[in-house]
Short mmCIF file of C-alpha atoms in Angstrom, two decimals:
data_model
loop_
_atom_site.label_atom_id
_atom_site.label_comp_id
_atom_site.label_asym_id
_atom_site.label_seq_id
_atom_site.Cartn_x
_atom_site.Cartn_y
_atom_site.Cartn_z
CA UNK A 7 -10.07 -176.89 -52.86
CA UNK A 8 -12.60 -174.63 -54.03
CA UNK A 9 -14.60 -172.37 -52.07
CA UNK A 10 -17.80 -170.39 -53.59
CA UNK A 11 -18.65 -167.05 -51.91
CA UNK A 12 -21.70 -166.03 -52.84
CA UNK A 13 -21.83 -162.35 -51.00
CA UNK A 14 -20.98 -160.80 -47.59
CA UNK A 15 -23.66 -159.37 -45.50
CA UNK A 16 -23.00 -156.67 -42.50
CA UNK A 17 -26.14 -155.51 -40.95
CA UNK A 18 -28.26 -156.07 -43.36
CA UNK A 19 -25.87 -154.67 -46.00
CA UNK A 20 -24.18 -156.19 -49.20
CA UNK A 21 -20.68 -155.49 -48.26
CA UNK A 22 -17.34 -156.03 -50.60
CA UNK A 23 -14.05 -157.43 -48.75
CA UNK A 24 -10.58 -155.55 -49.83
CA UNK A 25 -7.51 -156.74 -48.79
CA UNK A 26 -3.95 -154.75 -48.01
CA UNK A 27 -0.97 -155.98 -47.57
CA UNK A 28 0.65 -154.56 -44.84
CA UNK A 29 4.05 -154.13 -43.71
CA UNK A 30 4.36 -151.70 -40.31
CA UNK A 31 1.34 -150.61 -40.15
CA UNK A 32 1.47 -148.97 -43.78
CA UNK A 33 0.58 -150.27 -47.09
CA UNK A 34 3.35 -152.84 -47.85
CA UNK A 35 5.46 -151.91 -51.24
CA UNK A 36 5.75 -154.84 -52.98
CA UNK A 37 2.54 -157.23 -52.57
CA UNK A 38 4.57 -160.10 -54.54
CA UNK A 39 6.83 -160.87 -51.12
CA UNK A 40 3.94 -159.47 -48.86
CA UNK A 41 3.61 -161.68 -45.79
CA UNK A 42 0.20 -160.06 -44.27
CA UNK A 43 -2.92 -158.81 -45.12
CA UNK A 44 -5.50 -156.45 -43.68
CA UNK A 45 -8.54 -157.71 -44.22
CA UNK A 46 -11.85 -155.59 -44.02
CA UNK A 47 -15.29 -156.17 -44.93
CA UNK A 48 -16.94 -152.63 -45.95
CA UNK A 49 -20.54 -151.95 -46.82
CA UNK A 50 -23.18 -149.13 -45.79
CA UNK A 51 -21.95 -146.72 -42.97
CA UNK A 52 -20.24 -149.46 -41.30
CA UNK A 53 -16.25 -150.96 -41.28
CA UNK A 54 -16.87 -154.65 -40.38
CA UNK A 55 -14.72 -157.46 -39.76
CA UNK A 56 -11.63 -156.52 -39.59
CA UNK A 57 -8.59 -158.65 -39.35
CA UNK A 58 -4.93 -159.53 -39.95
CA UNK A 59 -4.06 -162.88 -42.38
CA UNK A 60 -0.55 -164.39 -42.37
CA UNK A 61 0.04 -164.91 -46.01
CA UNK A 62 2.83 -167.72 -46.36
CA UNK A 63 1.94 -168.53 -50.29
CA UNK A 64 4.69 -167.60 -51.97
CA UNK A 65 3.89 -168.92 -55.81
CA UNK A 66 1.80 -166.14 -57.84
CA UNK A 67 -0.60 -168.53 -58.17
CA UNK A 68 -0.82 -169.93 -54.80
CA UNK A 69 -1.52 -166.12 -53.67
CA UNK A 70 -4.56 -166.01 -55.91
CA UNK A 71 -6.21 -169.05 -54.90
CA UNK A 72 -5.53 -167.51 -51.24
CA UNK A 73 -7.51 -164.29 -52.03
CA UNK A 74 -9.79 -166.24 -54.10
CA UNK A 75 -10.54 -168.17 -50.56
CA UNK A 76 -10.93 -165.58 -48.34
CA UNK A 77 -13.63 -163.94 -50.86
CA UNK A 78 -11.21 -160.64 -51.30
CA UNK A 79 -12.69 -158.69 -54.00
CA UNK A 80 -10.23 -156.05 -53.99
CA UNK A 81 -6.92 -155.51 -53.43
CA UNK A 82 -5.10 -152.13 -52.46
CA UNK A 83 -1.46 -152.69 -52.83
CA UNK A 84 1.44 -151.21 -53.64
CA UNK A 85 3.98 -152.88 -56.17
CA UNK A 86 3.04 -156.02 -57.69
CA UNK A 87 3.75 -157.96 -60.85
CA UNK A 88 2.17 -157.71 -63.98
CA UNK A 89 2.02 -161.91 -63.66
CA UNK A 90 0.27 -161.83 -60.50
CA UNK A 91 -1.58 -158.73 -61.42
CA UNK A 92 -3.16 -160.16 -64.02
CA UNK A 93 -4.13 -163.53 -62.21
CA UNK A 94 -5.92 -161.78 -59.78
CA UNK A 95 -7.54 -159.80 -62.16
CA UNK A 96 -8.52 -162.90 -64.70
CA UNK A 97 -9.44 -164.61 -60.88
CA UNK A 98 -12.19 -161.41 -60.55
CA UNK A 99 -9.85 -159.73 -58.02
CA UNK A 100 -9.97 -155.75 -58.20
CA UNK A 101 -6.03 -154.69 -58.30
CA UNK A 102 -5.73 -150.86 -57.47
CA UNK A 103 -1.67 -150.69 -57.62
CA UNK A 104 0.50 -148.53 -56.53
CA UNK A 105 -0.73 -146.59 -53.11
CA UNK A 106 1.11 -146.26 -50.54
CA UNK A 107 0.35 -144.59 -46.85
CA UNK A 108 -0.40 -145.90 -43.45
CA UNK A 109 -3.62 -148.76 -43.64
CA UNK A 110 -5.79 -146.54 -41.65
CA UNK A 111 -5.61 -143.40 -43.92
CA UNK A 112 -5.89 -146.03 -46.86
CA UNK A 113 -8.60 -147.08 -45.34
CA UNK A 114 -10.13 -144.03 -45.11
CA UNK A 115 -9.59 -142.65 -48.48
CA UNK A 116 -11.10 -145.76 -50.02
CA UNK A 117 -13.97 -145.56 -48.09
CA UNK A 118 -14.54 -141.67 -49.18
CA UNK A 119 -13.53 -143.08 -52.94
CA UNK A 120 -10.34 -140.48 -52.54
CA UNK A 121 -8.02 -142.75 -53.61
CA UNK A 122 -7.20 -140.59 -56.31
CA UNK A 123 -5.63 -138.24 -54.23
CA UNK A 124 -2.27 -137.40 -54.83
CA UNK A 125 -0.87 -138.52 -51.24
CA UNK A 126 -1.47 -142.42 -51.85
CA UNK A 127 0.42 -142.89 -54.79
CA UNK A 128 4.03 -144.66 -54.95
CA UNK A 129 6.87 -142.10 -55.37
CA UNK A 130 7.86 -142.12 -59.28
CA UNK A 131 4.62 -143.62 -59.77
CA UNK A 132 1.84 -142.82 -62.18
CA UNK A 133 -1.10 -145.06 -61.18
CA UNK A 134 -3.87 -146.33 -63.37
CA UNK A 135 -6.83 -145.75 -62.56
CA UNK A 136 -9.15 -149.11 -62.67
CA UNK A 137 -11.22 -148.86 -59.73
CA UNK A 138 -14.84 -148.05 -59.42
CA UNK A 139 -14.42 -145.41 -56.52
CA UNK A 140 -15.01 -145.62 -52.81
CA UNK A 141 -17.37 -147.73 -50.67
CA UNK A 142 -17.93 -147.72 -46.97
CA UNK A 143 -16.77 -146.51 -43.95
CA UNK A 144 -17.07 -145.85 -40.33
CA UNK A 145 -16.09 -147.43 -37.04
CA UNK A 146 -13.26 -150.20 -36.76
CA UNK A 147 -13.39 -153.43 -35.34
CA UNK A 148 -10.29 -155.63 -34.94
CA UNK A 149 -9.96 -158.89 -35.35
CA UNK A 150 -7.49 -162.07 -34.98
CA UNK A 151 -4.45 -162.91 -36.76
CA UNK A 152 -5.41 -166.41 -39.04
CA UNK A 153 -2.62 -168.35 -41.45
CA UNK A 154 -3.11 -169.35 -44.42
CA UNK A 155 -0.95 -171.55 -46.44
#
């Protein structure tokens, strides 16, 4: 099945979708063995839709053709592959590895393009820096929990 997403709108704005997998609230560590996702549509001063994904795929490329689905265009994750990091990436998926923290303060820091900032990154970890900086922001809405296979 292939689904074509052509671009997210929230009031009036072009908005991006990230995805993070979560795990407790925080940032899960290893997004390979993830089994949720936080996902948020961001754009102008606004935090859209907001909402929690059961992610049961468990073949690398059964997790990129989930992302690929939901129209994610970047991910925020902890540990993860180089396999699946590169399918994501060859599938036009944004990977910023290695942060860690609770999915709020994520969140935020993305938003204020602070993801730089020394507090988000993995213990023993030396990120790479591939992202484009922060986008968004503002008020939360929550959502429902969906499944998908």
């Amino acid at each position: 099945m292939h689904i074509a997403i052509v671009g997210l709108h929230l009031a009036g704005w072009l908005c991006m979708r990230i995805a993070i997998p979560t795990w407790c609230g925080r940032v899960s560590p290893v997004f390979d063995v993830a089994q949720s996702l936080l996902l948020v549509d961001l754009g102008g001063e606004d935090r859209g839709d907001e909402r929690e994904v059961a992610l049961v795929a468990t073949e690398p490329g059964d997790r990129v053709s989930c992302l690929v689905q939901l129209g994610v265009e970047v991910l925020v994750c902890g540990g993860i592959s180089v396999l699946l990091e590169n399918m994501l990436v060859s599938a036009g998926v944004e990977v910023i590895p290695q942060i860690c923290g609770s999915t709020e303060a994520v969140l935020d820091a993305f938003a204020r393009g602070a993801m730089s900032e020394e507090e988000f990154s993995m213990p023993g970890c030396r990120r790479r820096r591939r992202f484009r900086g922060g986008r968004g922001g503002g008020k939360r809405n929550s959502g429902e929990r969906e499944e998908m296979a």
